[in-house]
Tab-separated table of C-alpha atoms and ligand atoms in Angstrom:
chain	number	residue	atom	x	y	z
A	1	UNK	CA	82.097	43.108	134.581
A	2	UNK	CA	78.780	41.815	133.357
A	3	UNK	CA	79.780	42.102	129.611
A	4	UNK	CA	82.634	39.581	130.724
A	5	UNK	CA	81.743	35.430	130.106
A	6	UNK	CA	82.563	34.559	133.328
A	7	UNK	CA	83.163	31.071	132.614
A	8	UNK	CA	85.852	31.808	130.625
A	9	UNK	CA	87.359	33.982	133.145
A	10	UNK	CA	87.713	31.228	136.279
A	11	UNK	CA	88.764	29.273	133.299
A	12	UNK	CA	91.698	31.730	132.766
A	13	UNK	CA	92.650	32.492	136.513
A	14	UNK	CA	93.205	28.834	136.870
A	15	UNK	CA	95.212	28.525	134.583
A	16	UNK	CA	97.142	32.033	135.245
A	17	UNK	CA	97.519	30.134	138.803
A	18	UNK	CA	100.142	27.303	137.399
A	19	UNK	CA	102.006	29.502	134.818
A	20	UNK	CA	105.747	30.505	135.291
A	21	UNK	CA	106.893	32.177	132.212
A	22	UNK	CA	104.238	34.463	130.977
A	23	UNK	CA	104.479	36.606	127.536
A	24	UNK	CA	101.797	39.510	127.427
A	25	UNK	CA	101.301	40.864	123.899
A	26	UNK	CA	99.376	43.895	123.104
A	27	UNK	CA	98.305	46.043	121.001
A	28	UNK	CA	95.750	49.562	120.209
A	29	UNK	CA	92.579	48.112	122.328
A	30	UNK	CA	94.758	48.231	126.021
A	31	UNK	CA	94.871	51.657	125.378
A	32	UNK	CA	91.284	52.250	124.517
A	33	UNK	CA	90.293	53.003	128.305
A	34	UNK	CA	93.053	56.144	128.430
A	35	UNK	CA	91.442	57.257	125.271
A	36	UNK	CA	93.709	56.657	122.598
A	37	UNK	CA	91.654	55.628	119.803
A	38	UNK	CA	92.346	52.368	118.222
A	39	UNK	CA	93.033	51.821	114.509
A	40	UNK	CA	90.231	49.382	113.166
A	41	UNK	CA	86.934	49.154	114.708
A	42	UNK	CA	84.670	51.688	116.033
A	43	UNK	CA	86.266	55.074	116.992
A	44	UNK	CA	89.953	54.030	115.095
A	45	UNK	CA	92.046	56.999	113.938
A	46	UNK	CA	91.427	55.699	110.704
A	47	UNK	CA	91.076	58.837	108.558
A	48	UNK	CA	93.149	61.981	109.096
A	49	UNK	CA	92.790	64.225	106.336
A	50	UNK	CA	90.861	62.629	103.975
A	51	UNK	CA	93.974	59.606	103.850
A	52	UNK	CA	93.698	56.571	105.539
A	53	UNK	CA	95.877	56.070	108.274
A	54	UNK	CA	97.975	52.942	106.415
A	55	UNK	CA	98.656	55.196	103.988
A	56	UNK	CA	99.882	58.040	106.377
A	57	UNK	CA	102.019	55.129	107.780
A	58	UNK	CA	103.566	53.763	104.784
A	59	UNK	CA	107.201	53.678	104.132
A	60	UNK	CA	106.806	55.777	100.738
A	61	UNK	CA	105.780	58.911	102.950
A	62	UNK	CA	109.137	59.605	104.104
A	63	UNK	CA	110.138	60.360	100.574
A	64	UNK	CA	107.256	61.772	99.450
A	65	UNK	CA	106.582	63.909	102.367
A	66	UNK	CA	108.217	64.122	105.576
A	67	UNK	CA	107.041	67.439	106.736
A	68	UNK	CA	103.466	65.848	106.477
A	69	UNK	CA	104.581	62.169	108.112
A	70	UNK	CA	105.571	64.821	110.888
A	71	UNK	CA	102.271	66.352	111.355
A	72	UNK	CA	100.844	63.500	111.855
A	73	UNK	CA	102.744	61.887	113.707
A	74	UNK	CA	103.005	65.279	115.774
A	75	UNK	CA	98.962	64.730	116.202
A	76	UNK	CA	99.160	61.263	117.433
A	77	UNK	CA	101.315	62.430	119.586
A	78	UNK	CA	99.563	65.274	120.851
A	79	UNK	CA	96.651	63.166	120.993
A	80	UNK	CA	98.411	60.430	123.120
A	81	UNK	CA	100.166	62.938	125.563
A	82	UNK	CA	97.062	64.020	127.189
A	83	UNK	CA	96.255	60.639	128.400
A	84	UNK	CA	97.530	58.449	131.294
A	85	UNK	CA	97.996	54.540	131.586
A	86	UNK	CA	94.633	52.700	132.756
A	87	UNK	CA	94.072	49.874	134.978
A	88	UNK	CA	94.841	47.191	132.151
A	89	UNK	CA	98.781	49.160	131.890
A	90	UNK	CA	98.755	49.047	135.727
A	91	UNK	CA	98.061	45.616	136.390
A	92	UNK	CA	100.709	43.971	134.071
A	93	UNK	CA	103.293	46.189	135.362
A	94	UNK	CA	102.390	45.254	139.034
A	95	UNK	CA	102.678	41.398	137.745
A	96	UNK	CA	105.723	42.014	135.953
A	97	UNK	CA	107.364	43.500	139.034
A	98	UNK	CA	106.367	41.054	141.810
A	99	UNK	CA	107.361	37.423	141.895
A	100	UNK	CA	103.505	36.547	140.627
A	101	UNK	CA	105.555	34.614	137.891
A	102	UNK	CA	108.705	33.685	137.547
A	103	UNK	CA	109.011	35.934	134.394
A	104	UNK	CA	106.754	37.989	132.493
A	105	UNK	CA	107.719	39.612	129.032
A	106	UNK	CA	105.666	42.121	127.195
A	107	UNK	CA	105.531	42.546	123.848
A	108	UNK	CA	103.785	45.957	122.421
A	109	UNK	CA	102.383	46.488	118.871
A	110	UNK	CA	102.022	49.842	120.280
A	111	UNK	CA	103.783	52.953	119.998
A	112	UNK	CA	102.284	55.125	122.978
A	113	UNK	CA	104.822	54.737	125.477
A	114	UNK	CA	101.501	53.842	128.193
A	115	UNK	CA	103.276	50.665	129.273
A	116	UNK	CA	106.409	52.529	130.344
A	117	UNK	CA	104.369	55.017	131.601
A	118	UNK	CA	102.683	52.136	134.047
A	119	UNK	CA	106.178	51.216	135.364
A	120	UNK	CA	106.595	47.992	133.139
A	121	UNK	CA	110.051	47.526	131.925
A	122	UNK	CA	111.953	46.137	129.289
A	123	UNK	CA	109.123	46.729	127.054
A	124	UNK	CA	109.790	44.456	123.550
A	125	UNK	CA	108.004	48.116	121.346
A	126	UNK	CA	107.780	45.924	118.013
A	127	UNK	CA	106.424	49.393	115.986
A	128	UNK	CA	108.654	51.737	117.831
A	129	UNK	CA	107.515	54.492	119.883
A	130	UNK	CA	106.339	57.608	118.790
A	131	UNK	CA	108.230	60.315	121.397
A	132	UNK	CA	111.126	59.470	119.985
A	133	UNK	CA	113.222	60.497	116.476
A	134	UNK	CA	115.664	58.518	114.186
A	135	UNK	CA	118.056	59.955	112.082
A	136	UNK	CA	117.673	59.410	108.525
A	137	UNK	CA	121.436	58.691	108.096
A	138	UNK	CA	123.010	57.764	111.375
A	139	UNK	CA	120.056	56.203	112.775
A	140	UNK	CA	120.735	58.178	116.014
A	141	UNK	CA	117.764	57.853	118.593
A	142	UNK	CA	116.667	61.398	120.130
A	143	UNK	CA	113.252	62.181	122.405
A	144	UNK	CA	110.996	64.553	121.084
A	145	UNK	CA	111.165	66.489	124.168
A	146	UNK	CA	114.928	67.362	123.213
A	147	UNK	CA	113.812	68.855	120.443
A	148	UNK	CA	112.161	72.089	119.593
A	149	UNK	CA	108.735	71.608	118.216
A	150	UNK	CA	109.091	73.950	115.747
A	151	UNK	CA	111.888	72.042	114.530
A	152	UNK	CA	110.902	69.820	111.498
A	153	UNK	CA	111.949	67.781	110.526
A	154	UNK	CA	114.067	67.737	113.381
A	155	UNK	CA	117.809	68.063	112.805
A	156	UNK	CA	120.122	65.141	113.769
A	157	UNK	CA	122.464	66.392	116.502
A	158	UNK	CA	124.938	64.170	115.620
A	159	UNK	CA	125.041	64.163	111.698
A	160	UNK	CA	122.606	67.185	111.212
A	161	UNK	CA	120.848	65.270	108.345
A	162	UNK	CA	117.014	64.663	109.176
A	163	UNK	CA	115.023	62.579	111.314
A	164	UNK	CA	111.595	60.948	111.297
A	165	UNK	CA	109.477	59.379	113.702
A	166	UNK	CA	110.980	56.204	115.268
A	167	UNK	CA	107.829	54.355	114.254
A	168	UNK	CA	108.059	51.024	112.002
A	169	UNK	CA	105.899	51.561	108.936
A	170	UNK	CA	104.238	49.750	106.724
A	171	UNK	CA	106.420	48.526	104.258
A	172	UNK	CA	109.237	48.484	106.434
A	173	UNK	CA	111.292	45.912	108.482
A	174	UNK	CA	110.390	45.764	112.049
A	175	UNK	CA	113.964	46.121	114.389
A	176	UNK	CA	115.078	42.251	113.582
A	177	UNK	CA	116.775	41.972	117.524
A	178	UNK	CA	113.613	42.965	118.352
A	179	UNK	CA	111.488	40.446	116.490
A	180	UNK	CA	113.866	37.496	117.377
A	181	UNK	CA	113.816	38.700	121.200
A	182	UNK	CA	109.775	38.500	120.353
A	183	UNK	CA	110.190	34.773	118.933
A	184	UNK	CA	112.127	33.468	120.973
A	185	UNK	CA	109.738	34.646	124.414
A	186	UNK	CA	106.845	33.564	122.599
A	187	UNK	CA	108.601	29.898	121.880
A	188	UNK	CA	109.482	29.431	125.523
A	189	UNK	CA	106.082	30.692	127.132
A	190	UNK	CA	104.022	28.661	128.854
A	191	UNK	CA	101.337	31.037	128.731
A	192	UNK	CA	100.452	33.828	126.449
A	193	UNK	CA	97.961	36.506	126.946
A	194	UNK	CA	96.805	38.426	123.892
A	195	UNK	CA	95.366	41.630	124.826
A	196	UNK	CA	93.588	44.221	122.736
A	197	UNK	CA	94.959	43.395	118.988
A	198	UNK	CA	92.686	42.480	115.539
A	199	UNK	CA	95.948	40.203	114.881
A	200	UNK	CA	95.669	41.315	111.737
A	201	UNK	CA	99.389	43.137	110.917
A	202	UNK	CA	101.956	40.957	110.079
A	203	UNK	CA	105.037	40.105	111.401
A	204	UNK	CA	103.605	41.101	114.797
A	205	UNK	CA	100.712	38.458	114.767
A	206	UNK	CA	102.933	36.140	114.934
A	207	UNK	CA	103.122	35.872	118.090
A	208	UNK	CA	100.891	34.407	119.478
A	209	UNK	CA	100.536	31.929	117.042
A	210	UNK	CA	104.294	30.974	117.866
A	211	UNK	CA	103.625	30.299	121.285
A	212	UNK	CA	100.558	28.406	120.464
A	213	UNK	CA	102.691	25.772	118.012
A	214	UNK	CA	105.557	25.799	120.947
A	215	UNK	CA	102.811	24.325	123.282
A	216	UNK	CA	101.711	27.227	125.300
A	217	UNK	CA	98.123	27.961	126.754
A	218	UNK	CA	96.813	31.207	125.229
A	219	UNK	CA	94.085	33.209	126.445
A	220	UNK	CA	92.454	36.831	124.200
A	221	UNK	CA	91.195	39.552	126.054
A	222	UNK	CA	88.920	41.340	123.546
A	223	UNK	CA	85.282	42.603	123.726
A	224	UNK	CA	84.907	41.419	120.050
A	225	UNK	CA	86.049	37.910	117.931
A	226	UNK	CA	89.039	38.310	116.430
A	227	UNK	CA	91.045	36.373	113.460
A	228	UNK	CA	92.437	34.601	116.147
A	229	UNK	CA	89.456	33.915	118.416
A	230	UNK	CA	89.114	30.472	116.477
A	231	UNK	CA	92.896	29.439	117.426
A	232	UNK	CA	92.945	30.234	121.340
A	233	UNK	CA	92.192	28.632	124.338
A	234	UNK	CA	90.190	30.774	126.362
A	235	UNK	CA	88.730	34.046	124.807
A	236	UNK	CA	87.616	36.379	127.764
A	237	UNK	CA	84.804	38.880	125.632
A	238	UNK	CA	85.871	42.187	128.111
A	239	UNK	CA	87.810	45.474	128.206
A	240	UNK	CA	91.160	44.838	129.269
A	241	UNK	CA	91.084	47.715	132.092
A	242	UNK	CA	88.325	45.379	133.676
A	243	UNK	CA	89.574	41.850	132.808
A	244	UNK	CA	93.562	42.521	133.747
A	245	UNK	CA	93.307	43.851	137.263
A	246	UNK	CA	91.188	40.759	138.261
A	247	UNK	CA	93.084	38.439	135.858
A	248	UNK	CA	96.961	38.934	136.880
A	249	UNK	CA	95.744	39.916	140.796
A	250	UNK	CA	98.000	37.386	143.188
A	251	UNK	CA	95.615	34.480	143.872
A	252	UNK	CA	94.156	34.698	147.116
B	1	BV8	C1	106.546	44.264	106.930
B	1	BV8	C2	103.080	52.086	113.566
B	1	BV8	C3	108.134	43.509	105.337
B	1	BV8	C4	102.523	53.131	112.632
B	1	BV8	C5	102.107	50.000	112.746
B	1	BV8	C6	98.663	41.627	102.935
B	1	BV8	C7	98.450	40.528	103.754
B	1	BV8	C8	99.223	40.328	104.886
B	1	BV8	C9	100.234	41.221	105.242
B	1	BV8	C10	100.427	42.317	104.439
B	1	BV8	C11	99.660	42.523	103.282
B	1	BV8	N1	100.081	43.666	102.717
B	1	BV8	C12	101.094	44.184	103.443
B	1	BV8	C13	101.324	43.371	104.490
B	1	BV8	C14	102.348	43.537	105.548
B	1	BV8	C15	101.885	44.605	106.544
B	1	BV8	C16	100.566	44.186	107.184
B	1	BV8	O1	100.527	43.299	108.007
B	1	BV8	N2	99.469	44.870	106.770
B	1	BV8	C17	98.171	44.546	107.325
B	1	BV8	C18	97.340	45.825	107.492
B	1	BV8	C19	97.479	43.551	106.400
B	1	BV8	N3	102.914	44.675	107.555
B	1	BV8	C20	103.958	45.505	107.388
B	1	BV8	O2	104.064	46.299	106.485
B	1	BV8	C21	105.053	45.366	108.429
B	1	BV8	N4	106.309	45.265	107.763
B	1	BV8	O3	105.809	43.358	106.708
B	1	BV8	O4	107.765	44.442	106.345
B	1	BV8	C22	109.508	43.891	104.958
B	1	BV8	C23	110.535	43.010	105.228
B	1	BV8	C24	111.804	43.347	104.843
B	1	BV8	C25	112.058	44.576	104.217
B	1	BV8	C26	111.015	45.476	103.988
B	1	BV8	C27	109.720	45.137	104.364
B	1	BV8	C28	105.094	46.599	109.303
B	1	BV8	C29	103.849	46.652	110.142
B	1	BV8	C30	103.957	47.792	111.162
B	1	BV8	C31	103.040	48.920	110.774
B	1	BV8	N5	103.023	49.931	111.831
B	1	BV8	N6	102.134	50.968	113.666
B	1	BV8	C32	101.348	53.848	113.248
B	1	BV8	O5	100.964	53.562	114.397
B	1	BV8	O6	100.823	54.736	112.550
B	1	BV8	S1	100.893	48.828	112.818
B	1	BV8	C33	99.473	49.419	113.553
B	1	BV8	O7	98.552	48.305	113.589
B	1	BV8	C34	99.624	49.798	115.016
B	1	BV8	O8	100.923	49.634	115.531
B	1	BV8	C35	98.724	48.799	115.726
B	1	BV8	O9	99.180	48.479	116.962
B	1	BV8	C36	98.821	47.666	114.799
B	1	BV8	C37	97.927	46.523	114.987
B	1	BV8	O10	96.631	46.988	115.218
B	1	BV8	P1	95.967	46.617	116.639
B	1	BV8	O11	96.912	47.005	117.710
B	1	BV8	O12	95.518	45.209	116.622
B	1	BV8	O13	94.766	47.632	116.676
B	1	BV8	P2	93.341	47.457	115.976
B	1	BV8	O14	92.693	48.803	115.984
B	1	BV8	O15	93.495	46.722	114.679
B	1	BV8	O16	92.529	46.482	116.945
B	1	BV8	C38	92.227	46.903	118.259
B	1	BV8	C39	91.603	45.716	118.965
B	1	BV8	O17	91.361	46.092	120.327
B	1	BV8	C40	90.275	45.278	118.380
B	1	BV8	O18	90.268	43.863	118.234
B	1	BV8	C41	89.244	45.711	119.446
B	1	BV8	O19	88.148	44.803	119.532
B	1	BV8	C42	90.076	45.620	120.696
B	1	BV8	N7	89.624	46.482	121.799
B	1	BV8	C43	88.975	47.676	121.714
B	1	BV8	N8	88.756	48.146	122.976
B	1	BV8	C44	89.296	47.230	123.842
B	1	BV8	C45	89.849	46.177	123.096
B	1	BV8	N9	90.445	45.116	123.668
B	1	BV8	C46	90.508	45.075	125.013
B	1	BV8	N10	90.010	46.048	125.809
B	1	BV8	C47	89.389	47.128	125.246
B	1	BV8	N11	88.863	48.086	126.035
């Protein structure tokens, strides 16, 4: 862990020590260890096809071009199904299911299912997930795995109109239950940790800086500054596969 100020990090497990309600909020860099590439920085899917990624993502695609919103979200997908939840996934699902705190809520900006994956549960997904379908009419939910691959876009089984990915795009609303749910937690923290995220997409980012107003202690785990860097309390420079494990381990 020698890229890790280690200051910083006693700093942190101190005050990880006398926390009771605990928000974890993540987003593309948790899952850079299982090698799913992040979005901004070096290696981000940021081109596919000569079109930047928040332009694959945008709401207008679905109009303009489902079948090709479909292909790539059938590559993300492909890309994200060969890879396993890391250490960092691991070690807040182990915290979230002991009595380390006397609640811990995670909040994902992510849509690879790795957090599930790692056994954590009632996962807040703000951007959706991306095994699953909605219908364009009925809004009916099916996995991917229930439906053929050659199948697209995939019919609903209910309505039999079509469905797209159940990913939140830009442009669009983020699930409003959701983002209260997201609010609220963040409001009645006493600590939140902000792993992995360039806190730059909005409504998400919000977050943490909710929980900072409400008077909670927030600590980044990020190898590199972020917008937010300025605004926290501790920022632990590491990989979040090395820093969480340590981090959220029951004090000794
Ligand atoms: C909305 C699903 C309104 C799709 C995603 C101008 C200014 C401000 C805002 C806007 C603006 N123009 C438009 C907006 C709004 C827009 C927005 O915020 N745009 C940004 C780009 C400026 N937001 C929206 O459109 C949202 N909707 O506002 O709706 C509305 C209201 C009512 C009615 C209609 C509309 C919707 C946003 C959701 C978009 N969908 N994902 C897909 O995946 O393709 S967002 C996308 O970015 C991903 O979900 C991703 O999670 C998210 C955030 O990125 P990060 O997770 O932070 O990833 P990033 O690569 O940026 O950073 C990775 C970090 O990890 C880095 O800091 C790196 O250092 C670190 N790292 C790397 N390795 C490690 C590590 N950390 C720890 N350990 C490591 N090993």
């Amino acid at each position: 862990m020698e890229s890790m100020n280690q200051e910083e990090f006693e700093r942190a497990k101190i005050i990880l020590s006398g926390s009771k309600k605990v928000l974890v909020f993540t987003g593309a860099g948790i899952s850079t260890e299982s090698g799913v590439p992040t979005f901004r920085g070096g290696g981000g899917a940021g081109v596919w096809r000569g079109m930047p990624f928040e332009q694959l993502s945008s709401a207008e695609m679905i109009e303009r071009d489902l079948p090709l919103v479909w292909e790539w979200f059938d590559y993300r997908r492909g890309v994200v199904s060969e890879r396993e939840p890391n250490h960092g996934h691991f070690a807040i699902a182990k915290a979230q299911n002991s009595d380390r705190f006397e609640e811990l809520i995670l909040v994902t900006q992510n849509i690879d299912g790795l957090h599930h994956a790692a056994g954590s549960h009632d996962v807040i997904e703000l951007h959706g997930n991306i095994h699953q379908a909605r219908c364009l009419s009925c809004e009916n939910l099916q996995y991917l795995t229930e439906v053929g691959e050659d199948e697209r876009p995939p019919v609903c089984s209910e309505c039999f109109d079509s469905m797209r990915p159940n990913v939140v795009l830009f442009g669009e609303a983020l699930d409003e239950d959701a983002l209260l749910k997201a609010y609220e937690k963040a409001a009645a923290c006493d600590l939140c940790i902000v792993v992995g995220t360039s806190a730059v997409v909005y409504p998400a980012n919000m977050i943490p800086k909710i929980a900072k107003r409400e008077g909670a202690f927030v600590i980044e785990i990020n190898p590199e500054e972020t917008e937010l860097t300025a605004s926290v309390d501790i920022s632990v420079r590491g990989n979040a596969a090395e820093v969480l494990p340590t981090l959220l381990v029951k004090e000794v």
